[in-house]
Amino acid sequence: FQKHEFFVDMTCEGCSNAVTRVLHRLGGVNFDIDLPNKKVYIDSEHNVDTLLETLKKTGKTASYLGEKSAQ
């Protein structure tokens, strides 16, 4: 899988919980949330548009930052 990096305007635990909730509902994703830097890293078979739409369901500003090479 390609690891995708997204910016999500998260300010608190509640925001990151909302991200967790929508991603779990989507399914087929592994992700890490970096709350201090407002980043979400996602490993998934879903395309970027689907992932971005899903993140926007949190009501937060979300944007795609690009692919992150697997560590």
N, CA, C and O atoms as CSV, one atom per row, in Angstrom:
chain,resi,resn,atom,element,x,y,z
A,1,PHE,N,N,0.840,-1.205,0.000
A,1,PHE,CA,C,0.000,0.000,0.000
A,1,PHE,C,C,0.863,1.238,0.000
A,1,PHE,O,O,1.973,1.239,0.532
A,2,GLN,N,N,0.358,2.263,-0.585
A,2,GLN,CA,C,0.991,3.570,-0.540
A,2,GLN,C,C,0.507,4.207,0.765
A,2,GLN,O,O,-0.656,4.050,1.137
A,3,LYS,N,N,1.360,4.897,1.432
A,3,LYS,CA,C,0.945,5.600,2.643
A,3,LYS,C,C,0.663,7.046,2.242
A,3,LYS,O,O,1.526,7.732,1.695
A,4,HIS,N,N,-0.537,7.488,2.519
A,4,HIS,CA,C,-0.937,8.846,2.151
A,4,HIS,C,C,-0.897,9.750,3.371
A,4,HIS,O,O,-1.186,9.333,4.492
A,5,GLU,N,N,-0.533,10.998,3.121
A,5,GLU,CA,C,-0.431,11.978,4.195
A,5,GLU,C,C,-1.495,13.056,3.970
A,5,GLU,O,O,-1.583,13.642,2.891
A,6,PHE,N,N,-2.295,13.305,5.000
A,6,PHE,CA,C,-3.345,14.312,4.917
A,6,PHE,C,C,-3.188,15.321,6.038
A,6,PHE,O,O,-2.711,15.002,7.127
A,7,PHE,N,N,-3.600,16.550,5.744
A,7,PHE,CA,C,-3.721,17.570,6.775
A,7,PHE,C,C,-5.190,17.572,7.198
A,7,PHE,O,O,-6.079,17.632,6.349
A,8,VAL,N,N,-5.447,17.507,8.499
A,8,VAL,CA,C,-6.812,17.645,9.012
A,8,VAL,C,C,-6.740,18.639,10.162
A,8,VAL,O,O,-5.920,18.486,11.068
A,9,ASP,N,N,-7.593,19.652,10.130
A,9,ASP,CA,C,-7.553,20.724,11.130
A,9,ASP,C,C,-8.113,20.250,12.469
A,9,ASP,O,O,-9.219,20.624,12.861
A,10,MET,N,N,-7.336,19.425,13.159
A,10,MET,CA,C,-7.733,18.859,14.444
A,10,MET,C,C,-7.124,19.690,15.566
A,10,MET,O,O,-5.946,20.045,15.520
A,11,THR,N,N,-7.931,19.994,16.565
A,11,THR,CA,C,-7.421,20.811,17.672
A,11,THR,C,C,-7.431,20.068,19.000
A,11,THR,O,O,-6.820,20.521,19.968
A,12,CYS,N,N,-8.120,18.929,19.053
A,12,CYS,CA,C,-8.243,18.241,20.337
A,12,CYS,C,C,-8.454,16.744,20.135
A,12,CYS,O,O,-8.546,16.252,19.010
A,13,GLU,N,N,-8.527,16.038,21.258
A,13,GLU,CA,C,-8.782,14.600,21.260
A,13,GLU,C,C,-10.091,14.288,20.544
A,13,GLU,O,O,-10.177,13.312,19.798
A,14,GLY,N,N,-11.112,15.118,20.770
A,14,GLY,CA,C,-12.416,14.903,20.137
A,14,GLY,C,C,-12.306,14.893,18.620
A,14,GLY,O,O,-12.962,14.103,17.942
A,15,CYS,N,N,-11.458,15.792,18.091
A,15,CYS,CA,C,-11.244,15.854,16.641
A,15,CYS,C,C,-10.597,14.561,16.137
A,15,CYS,O,O,-11.025,13.988,15.136
A,16,SER,N,N,-9.572,14.118,16.839
A,16,SER,CA,C,-8.895,12.899,16.397
A,16,SER,C,C,-9.807,11.691,16.556
A,16,SER,O,O,-9.715,10.740,15.779
A,17,ASN,N,N,-10.694,11.718,17.563
A,17,ASN,CA,C,-11.657,10.628,17.719
A,17,ASN,C,C,-12.642,10.604,16.557
A,17,ASN,O,O,-13.048,9.533,16.105
A,18,ALA,N,N,-13.028,11.782,16.073
A,18,ALA,CA,C,-13.938,11.873,14.923
A,18,ALA,C,C,-13.262,11.269,13.692
A,18,ALA,O,O,-13.896,10.542,12.928
A,19,VAL,N,N,-11.983,11.570,13.503
A,19,VAL,CA,C,-11.222,11.009,12.384
A,19,VAL,C,C,-11.176,9.483,12.510
A,19,VAL,O,O,-11.408,8.764,11.537
A,20,THR,N,N,-10.876,9.001,13.712
A,20,THR,CA,C,-10.828,7.565,13.959
A,20,THR,C,C,-12.158,6.914,13.612
A,20,THR,O,O,-12.200,5.862,12.974
A,21,ARG,N,N,-13.251,7.555,14.043
A,21,ARG,CA,C,-14.588,7.020,13.815
A,21,ARG,C,C,-14.911,6.890,12.325
A,21,ARG,O,O,-15.367,5.835,11.886
A,22,VAL,N,N,-14.680,7.954,11.539
A,22,VAL,CA,C,-15.033,7.889,10.112
A,22,VAL,C,C,-14.140,6.910,9.353
A,22,VAL,O,O,-14.595,6.257,8.414
A,23,LEU,N,N,-12.871,6.803,9.753
A,23,LEU,CA,C,-11.973,5.867,9.073
A,23,LEU,C,C,-12.329,4.423,9.399
A,23,LEU,O,O,-12.253,3.554,8.530
A,24,HIS,N,N,-12.716,4.159,10.645
A,24,HIS,CA,C,-13.148,2.797,11.010
A,24,HIS,C,C,-14.406,2.419,10.244
A,24,HIS,O,O,-14.563,1.274,9.818
A,25,ARG,N,N,-15.306,3.391,10.069
A,25,ARG,CA,C,-16.544,3.130,9.350
A,25,ARG,C,C,-16.243,2.797,7.888
A,25,ARG,O,O,-16.885,1.926,7.302
A,26,LEU,N,N,-15.270,3.490,7.303
A,26,LEU,CA,C,-14.875,3.224,5.915
A,26,LEU,C,C,-14.319,1.809,5.783
A,26,LEU,O,O,-14.656,1.083,4.848
A,27,GLY,N,N,-13.466,1.425,6.729
A,27,GLY,CA,C,-12.878,0.087,6.714
A,27,GLY,C,C,-11.717,-0.035,5.740
A,27,GLY,O,O,-11.552,0.791,4.843
A,28,GLY,N,N,-10.917,-1.075,5.928
A,28,GLY,CA,C,-9.785,-1.333,5.031
A,28,GLY,C,C,-8.682,-0.293,5.103
A,28,GLY,O,O,-7.961,-0.076,4.129
A,29,VAL,N,N,-8.550,0.346,6.251
A,29,VAL,CA,C,-7.514,1.361,6.399
A,29,VAL,C,C,-6.688,1.104,7.657
A,29,VAL,O,O,-7.206,0.659,8.682
A,30,ASN,N,N,-5.394,1.394,7.554
A,30,ASN,CA,C,-4.522,1.465,8.729
A,30,ASN,C,C,-4.092,2.915,8.775
A,30,ASN,O,O,-3.727,3.483,7.745
A,31,PHE,N,N,-4.126,3.518,9.936
A,31,PHE,CA,C,-3.792,4.934,9.985
A,31,PHE,C,C,-3.124,5.330,11.290
A,31,PHE,O,O,-3.251,4.647,12.307
A,32,ASP,N,N,-2.413,6.442,11.240
A,32,ASP,CA,C,-1.797,7.048,12.417
A,32,ASP,C,C,-2.227,8.495,12.431
A,32,ASP,O,O,-2.246,9.159,11.395
A,33,ILE,N,N,-2.571,8.976,13.598
A,33,ILE,CA,C,-2.960,10.378,13.742
A,33,ILE,C,C,-1.866,11.100,14.507
A,33,ILE,O,O,-1.467,10.676,15.592
A,34,ASP,N,N,-1.384,12.198,13.931
A,34,ASP,CA,C,-0.383,13.048,14.572
A,34,ASP,C,C,-1.100,14.349,14.934
A,34,ASP,O,O,-1.074,15.319,14.178
A,35,LEU,N,N,-1.739,14.350,16.104
A,35,LEU,CA,C,-2.560,15.486,16.527
A,35,LEU,C,C,-1.793,16.807,16.623
A,35,LEU,O,O,-2.280,17.818,16.118
A,36,PRO,N,N,-0.614,16.840,17.251
A,36,PRO,CA,C,0.093,18.134,17.367
A,36,PRO,C,C,0.382,18.779,16.011
A,36,PRO,O,O,0.345,20.003,15.890
A,37,ASN,N,N,0.665,17.974,15.002
A,37,ASN,CA,C,0.984,18.509,13.673
A,37,ASN,C,C,-0.200,18.470,12.717
A,37,ASN,O,O,-0.073,18.814,11.542
A,38,LYS,N,N,-1.371,18.041,13.236
A,38,LYS,CA,C,-2.600,18.008,12.436
A,38,LYS,C,C,-2.455,17.169,11.166
A,38,LYS,O,O,-2.936,17.543,10.096
A,39,LYS,N,N,-1.779,16.025,11.311
A,39,LYS,CA,C,-1.562,15.145,10.159
A,39,LYS,C,C,-2.225,13.793,10.415
A,39,LYS,O,O,-2.311,13.321,11.548
A,40,VAL,N,N,-2.686,13.193,9.327
A,40,VAL,CA,C,-3.210,11.833,9.397
A,40,VAL,C,C,-2.500,11.056,8.302
A,40,VAL,O,O,-2.505,11.464,7.140
A,41,TYR,N,N,-1.885,9.928,8.673
A,41,TYR,CA,C,-1.184,9.072,7.711
A,41,TYR,C,C,-2.039,7.833,7.516
A,41,TYR,O,O,-2.393,7.156,8.482
A,42,ILE,N,N,-2.372,7.535,6.262
A,42,ILE,CA,C,-3.277,6.422,5.989
A,42,ILE,C,C,-2.677,5.438,4.986
A,42,ILE,O,O,-2.192,5.830,3.925
A,43,ASP,N,N,-2.721,4.161,5.341
A,43,ASP,CA,C,-2.384,3.050,4.435
A,43,ASP,C,C,-3.699,2.457,4.001
A,43,ASP,O,O,-4.483,2.022,4.844
A,44,SER,N,N,-3.967,2.426,2.695
A,44,SER,CA,C,-5.260,1.916,2.268
A,44,SER,C,C,-5.279,1.569,0.797
A,44,SER,O,O,-4.480,2.080,0.012
A,45,GLU,N,N,-6.212,0.681,0.426
A,45,GLU,CA,C,-6.443,0.390,-0.984
A,45,GLU,C,C,-7.379,1.427,-1.586
A,45,GLU,O,O,-7.461,1.557,-2.807
A,46,HIS,N,N,-8.084,2.164,-0.735
A,46,HIS,CA,C,-9.009,3.191,-1.234
A,46,HIS,C,C,-8.229,4.285,-1.940
A,46,HIS,O,O,-7.071,4.544,-1.611
A,47,ASN,N,N,-8.873,4.934,-2.923
A,47,ASN,CA,C,-8.161,6.017,-3.596
A,47,ASN,C,C,-8.192,7.282,-2.738
A,47,ASN,O,O,-8.948,7.383,-1.772
A,48,VAL,N,N,-7.353,8.235,-3.119
A,48,VAL,CA,C,-7.181,9.464,-2.354
A,48,VAL,C,C,-8.496,10.231,-2.223
A,48,VAL,O,O,-8.795,10.760,-1.153
A,49,ASP,N,N,-9.288,10.299,-3.302
A,49,ASP,CA,C,-10.552,11.034,-3.259
A,49,ASP,C,C,-11.490,10.463,-2.200
A,49,ASP,O,O,-12.118,11.206,-1.445
A,50,THR,N,N,-11.576,9.139,-2.157
A,50,THR,CA,C,-12.429,8.477,-1.173
A,50,THR,C,C,-11.949,8.793,0.246
A,50,THR,O,O,-12.752,9.089,1.131
A,51,LEU,N,N,-10.646,8.727,0.447
A,51,LEU,CA,C,-10.089,9.005,1.771
A,51,LEU,C,C,-10.337,10.452,2.179
A,51,LEU,O,O,-10.693,10.731,3.324
A,52,LEU,N,N,-10.147,11.365,1.236
A,52,LEU,CA,C,-10.337,12.783,1.531
A,52,LEU,C,C,-11.803,13.079,1.841
A,52,LEU,O,O,-12.100,13.805,2.789
A,53,GLU,N,N,-12.714,12.525,1.054
A,53,GLU,CA,C,-14.148,12.712,1.321
A,53,GLU,C,C,-14.504,12.181,2.709
A,53,GLU,O,O,-15.278,12.796,3.443
A,54,THR,N,N,-13.933,11.038,3.051
A,54,THR,CA,C,-14.186,10.441,4.360
A,54,THR,C,C,-13.690,11.353,5.474
A,54,THR,O,O,-14.397,11.561,6.460
A,55,LEU,N,N,-12.489,11.897,5.334
A,55,LEU,CA,C,-11.950,12.796,6.357
A,55,LEU,C,C,-12.795,14.054,6.486
A,55,LEU,O,O,-12.948,14.590,7.584
A,56,LYS,N,N,-13.349,14.532,5.369
A,56,LYS,CA,C,-14.170,15.750,5.403
A,56,LYS,C,C,-15.492,15.520,6.128
A,56,LYS,O,O,-16.140,16.476,6.554
A,57,LYS,N,N,-15.898,14.254,6.269
A,57,LYS,CA,C,-17.133,13.953,7.005
A,57,LYS,C,C,-17.013,14.320,8.476
A,57,LYS,O,O,-18.023,14.386,9.177
A,58,THR,N,N,-15.814,14.555,8.949
A,58,THR,CA,C,-15.624,14.977,10.342
A,58,THR,C,C,-16.061,16.426,10.520
A,58,THR,O,O,-16.227,16.885,11.650
A,59,GLY,N,N,-16.248,17.153,9.420
A,59,GLY,CA,C,-16.577,18.570,9.501
A,59,GLY,C,C,-15.344,19.454,9.616
A,59,GLY,O,O,-15.448,20.675,9.725
A,60,LYS,N,N,-14.180,18.823,9.589
A,60,LYS,CA,C,-12.922,19.572,9.686
A,60,LYS,C,C,-12.374,19.853,8.289
A,60,LYS,O,O,-12.678,19.136,7.336
A,61,THR,N,N,-11.570,20.896,8.182
A,61,THR,CA,C,-10.864,21.161,6.942
A,61,THR,C,C,-9.859,20.032,6.741
A,61,THR,O,O,-9.099,19.705,7.653
A,62,ALA,N,N,-9.851,19.436,5.550
A,62,ALA,CA,C,-8.917,18.351,5.269
A,62,ALA,C,C,-8.329,18.551,3.884
A,62,ALA,O,O,-9.025,18.980,2.963
A,63,SER,N,N,-7.056,18.242,3.737
A,63,SER,CA,C,-6.430,18.326,2.413
A,63,SER,C,C,-5.373,17.243,2.275
A,63,SER,O,O,-4.809,16.754,3.254
A,64,TYR,N,N,-5.131,16.892,1.031
A,64,TYR,CA,C,-4.167,15.828,0.728
A,64,TYR,C,C,-2.791,16.442,0.573
A,64,TYR,O,O,-2.614,17.394,-0.188
A,65,LEU,N,N,-1.807,15.899,1.296
A,65,LEU,CA,C,-0.455,16.443,1.246
A,65,LEU,C,C,0.477,15.652,0.341
A,65,LEU,O,O,1.536,16.142,-0.051
A,66,GLY,N,N,0.084,14.439,0.014
A,66,GLY,CA,C,0.933,13.630,-0.875
A,66,GLY,C,C,1.227,12.257,-0.316
A,66,GLY,O,O,0.762,11.886,0.762
A,67,GLU,N,N,2.015,11.508,-1.080
A,67,GLU,CA,C,2.354,10.161,-0.659
A,67,GLU,C,C,3.563,10.208,0.239
A,67,GLU,O,O,4.458,11.038,0.078
A,68,LYS,N,N,3.566,9.304,1.182
A,68,LYS,CA,C,4.701,9.187,2.093
A,68,LYS,C,C,5.315,7.826,1.831
A,68,LYS,O,O,4.613,6.814,1.824
A,69,SER,N,N,6.584,7.796,1.621
A,69,SER,CA,C,7.217,6.511,1.342
A,69,SER,C,C,7.172,5.639,2.580
A,69,SER,O,O,7.370,6.124,3.695
A,70,ALA,N,N,6.913,4.364,2.390
A,70,ALA,CA,C,6.804,3.421,3.513
A,70,ALA,C,C,8.133,3.368,4.248
A,70,ALA,O,O,9.191,3.270,3.626
A,71,GLN,N,N,8.076,3.431,5.545
A,71,GLN,CA,C,9.306,3.413,6.361
A,71,GLN,C,C,9.748,1.989,6.582
A,71,GLN,O,O,10.760,1.752,7.242
